[in-house]
Structure formats: C-alpha cells, structure tokens
C-alpha cells in the first residue's frame, strides 16, 4: 500500500528545471550499447576514409627506415626520415586518435543532447568498501551484467551463423590469385560487419529507449515537489509580495518625479488627480504622466502647487481620464478638443494671463467610454 501511494505521489513528469539540475550534477540517461554503436560507426568511417592513408604512411615509414644509402650520413638519413615519413605517419595517427577520443567523450552524451557536463564531485562515501560491495551486487548492476551477457551471446550467435552460411564462399580453388583471395575475404568480412552492425543497432535502440524511460521515471515528481520547486524558483509568497510592494513604490516614485514636468493637473478636487503633458516635438498627443486617487491624488496636487503647475478642477474629466487612460498613454482623439482648451488655459495661466475656464463645457464634451 505504501508503495502504491509513493507511486501515485510521483506521477507527474519531471520539469525542465529538475532535468537541467540533474544534468548539471552529472545525472542523465546513458546507454552503453548506443555509445558502442556510435563508436563502432565512427571507427568504420575513420577506417574507410583514413585507413588507406594511414596504411600507406605506415608502409612508407617502414620502407624509408630500412632503406639506407651507404653514401649518406646516418644522422642525415635519420633526420630526413623523422621529418618526412615518420612525421606523416604521426600526424595521421594523431588525427585518427583525436577523432576517436572526441567520439569517446561525446558518445555517452547521446541521450543528453550532446551537451557537455562538468560535474566534478568527490564523495568520500564511495570509498567505503562495504558500500562498494553492495553497489557491485545491486539489482541494477546485476541486470546490466545479464544484459551484457545476452548482447555478447547475440553478437557471437549472429556472427557464427553468418560464417557458417558463408563457409563455402571462403573456399577458393588452388589456382586463385592472392588478390582474388583478399578481395573475397574482404567482401565476406564487410558483409559480416554490416550484419553485426544491424544487430548492434537493434540492441542499442532497445537499450536507449529503456534507459530513457527508466531515467524519466526516476525523475518523476509529486505535487509537493512541484510546489517546492516553484517556491524555490519564485520565492515564498511573502517575499513575492514584498518584491511587488517595492516595485510599486519605485514606480510611484518615478511617477511623482514626472509631475513637475506636467503642463496641467486635472483634479476632482481631492479624490482624483491626473497630470497631463504635451511636447510637440516628442508626442503625437497629450499624455497622462501621473495619476492617482485619494492619498496619491493629494500628493500629486501638492507637487503641482509646489512647482506652480495649474490645477483644473473638473470632476467628470478627472474621473474619465483616471478610469479610461493608462499611465503613459496618450489621450484618445475624442478628447483632443477638450484637452486643447484645457492646455490653452494652462499656458495662459502660467504666462500670467487670467482667462476663465468653463468647466461645464469640458464635462459636457466628454466622449463615451471606450
């Protein structure tokens, strides 16, 4: 019953964050059979492409090493041999070994999208001989041993059957030339390697699928795991609320600093306040640069009085702008005529021209809400 409950708890697919964290720790799906297949395939390509050149370089190195002209200084001969055939052989050998080493490093990452993993860890508990003995005879290792034995038997069985079938094809008449014998043997061996490669391909596909499914099952999460991960990545609700509060405070401070650049502030007269600004060179229409209600409205009003910004008491216009125009947005075209009269009045007020503002006309000319 406990096992069933545990299985039900860990019934959710692992998140990308958990998979990435496991990969950084060096835990990811690995298939030895797939790695062997990749190494075998690359070895076949390298031998097919670079094998003849390496063999030619080897022959030239040996021939030139044994060829000695008595008229030549031994040291000069050795120098010429080292700088020529030996260097050529060494470069080809180094190239093939480098490709093999790179393949050996990347092959285990075939199921990890070939992304490199650097997870150097030193665990003293792994030096415990008793723990090592238990790991040696664990169910996972015993299963891997049984699988390796079955794979070896399958490869040997397919190879034996193939050579039994091809047994008559290996027999050549005594009059056959060496070249014909070599060609026949090469053909038989090549076809045999193709058959073995097909067997290894099937085994690698099965093992890779098994390892991938097993790893995903081990990485499954419960609902509590997901909640803990979300809390770890986003922080606790208290911290998130504190961050939002700080963000609101910072936004409000930026808004208040913009009030001193306003051309006019529309108020209601105390509960609403909307600051408007119009810059012909930078703005296509008058823009709301600050707005607020209650306490914030009072602070906007106080800043406007401090910086000698005209206050227009228009309750309906203040409420309309506060409700329908977001901070930083331009006023809608339907308000252009109303705002134009309001700005004209504000400019005259700043220049000392006392022009009466007909608030009723402003309120009656308001457009319908969007």
Tab-separated table of C-alpha atoms in Angstrom:
chain	number	residue	atom	x	y	z
A	1	UNK	CA	0.000	0.000	0.000
A	2	UNK	CA	2.862	2.376	0.845
A	3	UNK	CA	4.470	1.627	-2.495
A	4	UNK	CA	1.226	2.417	-4.339
A	5	UNK	CA	0.905	5.710	-2.503
A	6	UNK	CA	4.505	6.579	-3.322
A	7	UNK	CA	3.903	5.741	-6.986
A	8	UNK	CA	0.795	7.909	-7.038
A	9	UNK	CA	2.669	10.760	-5.401
A	10	UNK	CA	5.433	10.703	-8.031
A	11	UNK	CA	3.119	10.544	-11.014
A	12	UNK	CA	3.980	13.885	-12.637
A	13	UNK	CA	6.510	14.299	-15.439
A	14	UNK	CA	9.782	15.950	-14.399
A	15	UNK	CA	10.129	19.651	-15.054
A	16	UNK	CA	12.812	21.094	-17.297
A	17	UNK	CA	14.376	22.713	-14.229
A	18	UNK	CA	14.742	19.364	-12.468
A	19	UNK	CA	16.184	17.697	-15.575
A	20	UNK	CA	18.645	20.552	-16.035
A	21	UNK	CA	19.685	20.398	-12.384
A	22	UNK	CA	20.211	16.635	-12.634
A	23	UNK	CA	22.305	17.086	-15.782
A	24	UNK	CA	24.476	19.675	-14.029
A	25	UNK	CA	25.032	17.133	-11.250
A	26	UNK	CA	26.143	14.534	-13.801
A	27	UNK	CA	22.914	12.512	-13.786
A	28	UNK	CA	21.448	11.891	-17.218
A	29	UNK	CA	20.334	8.847	-19.239
A	30	UNK	CA	23.226	6.821	-20.669
A	31	UNK	CA	23.211	3.798	-22.937
A	32	UNK	CA	26.446	1.836	-23.242
A	33	UNK	CA	25.105	-0.018	-26.247
A	34	UNK	CA	24.280	3.248	-28.008
A	35	UNK	CA	27.736	4.592	-27.157
A	36	UNK	CA	29.315	1.416	-28.534
A	37	UNK	CA	27.248	1.726	-31.716
A	38	UNK	CA	28.337	5.325	-32.234
A	39	UNK	CA	31.980	4.435	-31.633
A	40	UNK	CA	31.731	1.461	-33.971
A	41	UNK	CA	30.109	3.555	-36.693
A	42	UNK	CA	32.686	6.301	-36.374
A	43	UNK	CA	35.503	3.759	-36.361
A	44	UNK	CA	34.159	2.304	-39.610
A	45	UNK	CA	34.028	5.765	-41.192
A	46	UNK	CA	37.519	6.643	-39.988
A	47	UNK	CA	38.938	3.359	-41.245
A	48	UNK	CA	37.194	3.761	-44.582
A	49	UNK	CA	38.401	7.343	-45.037
A	50	UNK	CA	41.731	7.481	-43.259
A	51	UNK	CA	42.682	3.817	-43.139
A	52	UNK	CA	44.266	3.648	-46.611
A	53	UNK	CA	46.244	6.824	-45.979
A	54	UNK	CA	47.421	5.590	-42.584
A	55	UNK	CA	48.418	2.237	-44.095
A	56	UNK	CA	50.274	3.991	-46.907
A	57	UNK	CA	52.063	6.230	-44.400
A	58	UNK	CA	52.964	3.182	-42.285
A	59	UNK	CA	54.440	1.362	-45.280
A	60	UNK	CA	56.416	4.410	-46.349
A	61	UNK	CA	57.719	4.921	-42.805
A	62	UNK	CA	58.940	1.310	-42.550
A	63	UNK	CA	60.448	1.233	-46.061
A	64	UNK	CA	62.252	4.538	-45.616
A	65	UNK	CA	63.519	3.476	-42.197
A	66	UNK	CA	65.091	0.269	-43.592
A	67	UNK	CA	66.386	1.896	-46.767
A	68	UNK	CA	69.896	3.236	-46.213
A	69	UNK	CA	72.366	4.562	-48.691
A	70	UNK	CA	75.944	3.995	-47.556
A	71	UNK	CA	76.943	7.298	-49.044
A	72	UNK	CA	74.555	9.221	-46.782
A	73	UNK	CA	75.384	10.274	-43.274
A	74	UNK	CA	73.346	8.161	-40.795
A	75	UNK	CA	72.294	11.252	-38.839
A	76	UNK	CA	71.126	12.977	-42.027
A	77	UNK	CA	69.191	9.856	-43.003
A	78	UNK	CA	67.543	9.686	-39.585
A	79	UNK	CA	66.676	13.383	-39.716
A	80	UNK	CA	65.159	13.094	-43.184
A	81	UNK	CA	63.205	10.007	-42.126
A	82	UNK	CA	61.878	11.727	-38.951
A	83	UNK	CA	60.833	14.896	-40.780
A	84	UNK	CA	59.216	13.013	-43.644
A	85	UNK	CA	57.658	9.526	-43.303
A	86	UNK	CA	57.628	9.428	-39.510
A	87	UNK	CA	56.014	12.867	-39.231
A	88	UNK	CA	53.424	11.953	-41.878
A	89	UNK	CA	52.588	8.723	-40.049
A	90	UNK	CA	52.387	10.513	-36.696
A	91	UNK	CA	50.037	13.185	-37.997
A	92	UNK	CA	47.618	10.653	-39.484
A	93	UNK	CA	47.746	8.555	-36.320
A	94	UNK	CA	47.186	11.636	-34.143
A	95	UNK	CA	44.219	12.700	-36.276
A	96	UNK	CA	42.551	9.298	-36.037
A	97	UNK	CA	43.218	9.031	-32.292
A	98	UNK	CA	41.879	12.576	-31.749
A	99	UNK	CA	38.658	11.761	-33.576
A	100	UNK	CA	38.324	8.557	-31.571
A	101	UNK	CA	38.927	10.411	-28.283
A	102	UNK	CA	36.332	13.055	-29.179
A	103	UNK	CA	33.825	10.375	-30.091
A	104	UNK	CA	34.538	8.541	-26.853
A	105	UNK	CA	33.824	11.715	-24.886
A	106	UNK	CA	30.629	12.611	-26.750
A	107	UNK	CA	29.124	9.151	-27.203
A	108	UNK	CA	27.897	8.851	-23.558
A	109	UNK	CA	26.099	12.195	-24.040
A	110	UNK	CA	23.999	10.919	-26.947
A	111	UNK	CA	20.842	10.910	-24.797
A	112	UNK	CA	21.731	14.278	-23.203
A	113	UNK	CA	21.578	16.217	-26.499
A	114	UNK	CA	25.400	16.057	-26.708
A	115	UNK	CA	25.634	18.889	-24.178
A	116	UNK	CA	28.884	18.749	-22.176
A	117	UNK	CA	28.625	18.001	-18.474
A	118	UNK	CA	31.156	19.230	-15.932
A	119	UNK	CA	30.264	17.690	-12.585
A	120	UNK	CA	33.454	17.021	-10.692
A	121	UNK	CA	32.481	15.647	-7.299
A	122	UNK	CA	34.455	13.882	-4.596
A	123	UNK	CA	32.275	11.688	-2.424
A	124	UNK	CA	34.127	10.041	0.476
A	125	UNK	CA	31.247	7.622	0.997
A	126	UNK	CA	32.099	5.948	-2.312
A	127	UNK	CA	35.431	4.859	-0.806
A	128	UNK	CA	33.612	2.644	1.694
A	129	UNK	CA	34.392	-0.988	0.690
A	130	UNK	CA	31.130	-2.311	2.134
A	131	UNK	CA	29.081	0.237	0.208
A	132	UNK	CA	31.108	-0.550	-2.901
A	133	UNK	CA	30.429	-4.271	-2.451
A	134	UNK	CA	26.703	-3.564	-2.135
A	135	UNK	CA	26.757	-1.432	-5.282
A	136	UNK	CA	28.668	-4.143	-7.136
A	137	UNK	CA	25.922	-6.682	-6.457
A	138	UNK	CA	22.987	-4.289	-6.641
A	139	UNK	CA	19.982	-5.187	-8.752
A	140	UNK	CA	20.898	-2.533	-11.329
A	141	UNK	CA	24.427	-3.860	-11.822
A	142	UNK	CA	23.264	-7.470	-11.928
A	143	UNK	CA	20.722	-6.505	-14.573
A	144	UNK	CA	23.445	-4.733	-16.566
A	145	UNK	CA	25.648	-7.826	-16.312
A	146	UNK	CA	22.863	-10.096	-17.529
A	147	UNK	CA	22.119	-7.714	-20.382
A	148	UNK	CA	25.786	-7.591	-21.394
A	149	UNK	CA	25.945	-11.390	-21.432
A	150	UNK	CA	22.837	-11.614	-23.617
A	151	UNK	CA	24.198	-8.973	-26.011
A	152	UNK	CA	27.518	-10.822	-26.284
A	153	UNK	CA	25.759	-14.112	-26.954
A	154	UNK	CA	23.561	-12.458	-29.585
A	155	UNK	CA	26.554	-10.953	-31.392
A	156	UNK	CA	28.501	-14.220	-31.247
A	157	UNK	CA	25.457	-16.174	-32.412
A	158	UNK	CA	24.783	-13.916	-35.394
A	159	UNK	CA	28.464	-13.914	-36.332
A	160	UNK	CA	28.693	-17.718	-36.116
A	161	UNK	CA	25.564	-18.235	-38.192
A	162	UNK	CA	26.815	-15.787	-40.810
A	163	UNK	CA	30.192	-17.501	-41.210
A	164	UNK	CA	28.553	-20.925	-41.325
A	165	UNK	CA	26.369	-19.693	-44.173
A	166	UNK	CA	29.361	-18.118	-45.927
A	167	UNK	CA	31.651	-21.087	-45.313
A	168	UNK	CA	31.527	-22.316	-48.898
A	169	UNK	CA	32.190	-18.833	-50.216
A	170	UNK	CA	35.523	-18.721	-48.380
A	171	UNK	CA	36.828	-21.757	-50.259
A	172	UNK	CA	38.780	-20.841	-53.400
A	173	UNK	CA	40.497	-23.111	-55.917
A	174	UNK	CA	44.287	-23.503	-55.541
A	175	UNK	CA	44.798	-21.603	-58.788
A	176	UNK	CA	43.165	-18.415	-57.414
A	177	UNK	CA	45.457	-15.451	-57.080
A	178	UNK	CA	46.280	-13.719	-53.814
A	179	UNK	CA	44.399	-10.600	-54.942
A	180	UNK	CA	41.257	-12.636	-55.587
A	181	UNK	CA	41.531	-14.275	-52.175
A	182	UNK	CA	41.965	-10.939	-50.451
A	183	UNK	CA	39.002	-9.472	-52.371
A	184	UNK	CA	36.790	-12.457	-51.461
A	185	UNK	CA	37.774	-12.287	-47.793
A	186	UNK	CA	37.245	-8.522	-47.691
A	187	UNK	CA	33.756	-8.914	-49.148
A	188	UNK	CA	32.795	-11.595	-46.647
A	189	UNK	CA	34.179	-9.622	-43.703
A	190	UNK	CA	32.487	-6.419	-44.903
A	191	UNK	CA	29.088	-8.062	-45.191
A	192	UNK	CA	29.613	-9.704	-41.820
A	193	UNK	CA	30.344	-6.358	-40.201
A	194	UNK	CA	27.178	-4.947	-41.735
A	195	UNK	CA	25.127	-7.777	-40.223
A	196	UNK	CA	26.772	-7.280	-36.833
A	197	UNK	CA	26.152	-3.543	-37.121
A	198	UNK	CA	22.464	-4.195	-37.759
A	199	UNK	CA	22.276	-6.383	-34.643
A	200	UNK	CA	24.065	-3.758	-32.536
A	201	UNK	CA	21.709	-1.093	-33.935
A	202	UNK	CA	18.628	-3.005	-32.789
A	203	UNK	CA	20.159	-3.659	-29.368
A	204	UNK	CA	21.218	-0.019	-28.990
A	205	UNK	CA	17.733	1.243	-29.930
A	206	UNK	CA	16.112	-1.031	-27.329
A	207	UNK	CA	18.644	-0.135	-24.622
A	208	UNK	CA	18.483	3.607	-25.336
A	209	UNK	CA	14.684	3.574	-25.082
A	210	UNK	CA	14.850	1.558	-21.862
A	211	UNK	CA	17.452	3.875	-20.286
A	212	UNK	CA	15.488	6.976	-21.307
A	213	UNK	CA	12.206	5.680	-19.876
A	214	UNK	CA	13.926	4.494	-16.691
A	215	UNK	CA	15.608	7.849	-16.141
A	216	UNK	CA	12.378	9.765	-16.737
A	217	UNK	CA	10.571	7.539	-14.243
A	218	UNK	CA	13.301	8.144	-11.654
A	219	UNK	CA	12.957	11.890	-12.203
A	220	UNK	CA	9.163	11.922	-11.780
A	221	UNK	CA	7.793	14.463	-9.351
A	222	UNK	CA	4.969	14.670	-6.865
A	223	UNK	CA	2.644	17.630	-6.419
A	224	UNK	CA	4.648	18.653	-3.366
A	225	UNK	CA	7.876	18.509	-5.387
A	226	UNK	CA	6.388	20.877	-7.944
A	227	UNK	CA	5.223	23.259	-5.227
A	228	UNK	CA	8.662	23.225	-3.589
A	229	UNK	CA	10.342	23.839	-6.935
A	230	UNK	CA	8.018	26.741	-7.695
A	231	UNK	CA	8.657	28.207	-4.270
A	232	UNK	CA	12.404	27.787	-4.737
A	233	UNK	CA	12.413	29.426	-8.161
A	234	UNK	CA	9.956	32.226	-7.435
A	235	UNK	CA	10.438	32.643	-3.703
A	236	UNK	CA	7.895	32.417	-0.897
A	237	UNK	CA	4.576	34.331	-1.143
A	238	UNK	CA	5.803	36.783	1.499
A	239	UNK	CA	8.948	37.547	-0.497
A	240	UNK	CA	6.987	37.908	-3.751
A	241	UNK	CA	4.536	40.285	-2.036
A	242	UNK	CA	7.449	42.307	-0.668
A	243	UNK	CA	9.045	42.479	-4.124
A	244	UNK	CA	5.772	43.632	-5.687
A	245	UNK	CA	5.424	46.265	-2.969
A	246	UNK	CA	8.931	47.560	-3.658
A	247	UNK	CA	8.207	47.617	-7.387
A	248	UNK	CA	5.022	49.611	-6.815
A	249	UNK	CA	6.906	52.060	-4.597
A	250	UNK	CA	9.625	52.514	-7.218
A	251	UNK	CA	7.020	53.015	-9.949
A	252	UNK	CA	5.167	55.535	-7.799
A	253	UNK	CA	8.391	57.465	-7.116
A	254	UNK	CA	9.131	57.644	-10.837
A	255	UNK	CA	5.585	58.833	-11.467
A	256	UNK	CA	5.825	61.518	-8.793
A	257	UNK	CA	9.127	62.774	-10.198
A	258	UNK	CA	7.373	63.283	-13.549
A	259	UNK	CA	4.674	65.557	-12.053
A	260	UNK	CA	6.973	68.593	-12.105
A	261	UNK	CA	7.110	68.296	-15.932
A	262	UNK	CA	3.301	68.389	-16.289
A	263	UNK	CA	1.510	71.194	-18.121
A	264	UNK	CA	-1.714	70.880	-16.153
A	265	UNK	CA	-3.223	68.707	-13.422
A	266	UNK	CA	-6.929	67.849	-13.534
A	267	UNK	CA	-8.406	67.247	-10.059
A	268	UNK	CA	-11.740	66.239	-8.544
A	269	UNK	CA	-10.919	68.278	-6.413
A	270	UNK	CA	-9.298	65.963	-3.805
A	271	UNK	CA	-10.123	62.338	-4.626
A	272	UNK	CA	-8.739	62.208	-8.196
A	273	UNK	CA	-5.727	63.829	-9.845
A	274	UNK	CA	-4.398	63.358	-13.402
A	275	UNK	CA	-1.255	65.124	-14.678
A	276	UNK	CA	-1.060	65.858	-18.417
A	277	UNK	CA	1.919	66.850	-20.531
A	278	UNK	CA	2.274	67.707	-24.202
A	279	UNK	CA	5.567	68.052	-26.053
A	280	UNK	CA	5.006	68.888	-29.708
A	281	UNK	CA	8.465	67.599	-30.718
A	282	UNK	CA	8.181	64.218	-28.963
A	283	UNK	CA	4.491	63.467	-28.520
A	284	UNK	CA	1.744	62.939	-31.047
A	285	UNK	CA	-0.908	63.842	-28.461
A	286	UNK	CA	-1.145	64.963	-24.792
A	287	UNK	CA	-0.083	62.135	-22.466
A	288	UNK	CA	-1.014	61.098	-18.935
A	289	UNK	CA	2.277	61.170	-16.982
A	290	UNK	CA	0.825	60.709	-13.473
A	291	UNK	CA	-2.487	59.826	-11.906
A	292	UNK	CA	-3.855	58.611	-8.616
A	293	UNK	CA	-6.717	58.605	-6.170
A	294	UNK	CA	-7.106	59.650	-2.543
A	295	UNK	CA	-3.677	59.886	-0.876
A	296	UNK	CA	-1.757	59.703	-4.142
A	297	UNK	CA	-4.056	62.338	-5.630
A	298	UNK	CA	-3.306	64.648	-2.703
A	299	UNK	CA	0.439	64.170	-3.204
A	300	UNK	CA	0.121	64.967	-6.939
A	301	UNK	CA	-1.886	68.061	-6.082
A	302	UNK	CA	0.717	69.188	-3.532
A	303	UNK	CA	3.571	68.700	-6.033
A	304	UNK	CA	1.653	70.672	-8.639
A	305	UNK	CA	1.244	73.580	-6.225
A	306	UNK	CA	4.939	73.387	-5.308
A	307	UNK	CA	6.030	73.632	-8.957
A	308	UNK	CA	3.370	76.222	-9.947
A	309	UNK	CA	1.508	73.852	-12.237
A	310	UNK	CA	-2.075	74.972	-12.957
A	311	UNK	CA	-4.834	72.935	-11.308
A	312	UNK	CA	-8.088	72.475	-13.227
A	313	UNK	CA	-10.980	71.278	-11.080
A	314	UNK	CA	-13.088	69.170	-13.427
A	315	UNK	CA	-14.599	66.179	-11.575
A	316	UNK	CA	-16.006	64.348	-14.588
A	317	UNK	CA	-12.876	64.859	-16.731
A	318	UNK	CA	-10.579	63.771	-13.870
A	319	UNK	CA	-12.601	60.611	-13.292
A	320	UNK	CA	-12.839	59.888	-17.037
A	321	UNK	CA	-9.069	60.179	-17.551
A	322	UNK	CA	-8.307	58.154	-14.416
A	323	UNK	CA	-10.632	55.332	-15.463
A	324	UNK	CA	-10.000	55.110	-19.209
A	325	UNK	CA	-6.432	56.308	-19.942
A	326	UNK	CA	-3.489	54.282	-18.651
A	327	UNK	CA	-0.337	55.821	-17.272
A	328	UNK	CA	1.983	56.761	-20.139
A	329	UNK	CA	-0.772	56.609	-22.783
A	330	UNK	CA	-1.953	59.479	-24.952
A	331	UNK	CA	-5.464	60.794	-24.584
A	332	UNK	CA	-7.934	59.446	-27.192
A	333	UNK	CA	-8.797	61.544	-30.256
A	334	UNK	CA	-12.277	62.176	-28.863
A	335	UNK	CA	-10.704	64.309	-26.116
A	336	UNK	CA	-8.425	66.379	-28.357
A	337	UNK	CA	-10.780	69.389	-28.428
A	338	UNK	CA	-11.378	69.297	-24.653
A	339	UNK	CA	-7.675	68.874	-23.798
A	340	UNK	CA	-6.693	71.574	-26.309
A	341	UNK	CA	-8.898	74.146	-24.482
A	342	UNK	CA	-7.527	72.896	-21.141
A	343	UNK	CA	-3.884	73.268	-22.254
A	344	UNK	CA	-4.536	76.676	-23.743
A	345	UNK	CA	-5.932	77.806	-20.403
A	346	UNK	CA	-2.914	76.283	-18.562
A	347	UNK	CA	-0.399	78.050	-20.846
A	348	UNK	CA	-2.193	81.383	-20.356
A	349	UNK	CA	-2.251	80.843	-16.589
A	350	UNK	CA	1.493	80.217	-16.498
A	351	UNK	CA	2.095	83.340	-18.530
A	352	UNK	CA	0.064	85.418	-16.099
A	353	UNK	CA	-2.986	85.775	-18.339
A	354	UNK	CA	-6.114	85.211	-16.304
A	355	UNK	CA	-8.613	83.501	-18.605
A	356	UNK	CA	-11.740	81.915	-17.101
A	357	UNK	CA	-12.071	78.181	-17.670
A	358	UNK	CA	-15.594	76.947	-18.376
A	359	UNK	CA	-15.580	73.608	-16.560
A	360	UNK	CA	-19.121	72.764	-17.579
A	361	UNK	CA	-18.182	72.826	-21.253
A	362	UNK	CA	-15.327	70.436	-20.560
A	363	UNK	CA	-17.558	67.958	-18.761
A	364	UNK	CA	-20.320	68.073	-21.359
A	365	UNK	CA	-17.914	67.493	-24.250
A	366	UNK	CA	-16.523	64.219	-22.876
A	367	UNK	CA	-16.754	61.239	-25.281
A	368	UNK	CA	-18.450	57.973	-24.409
A	369	UNK	CA	-16.202	55.479	-22.526
A	370	UNK	CA	-14.327	53.073	-24.850
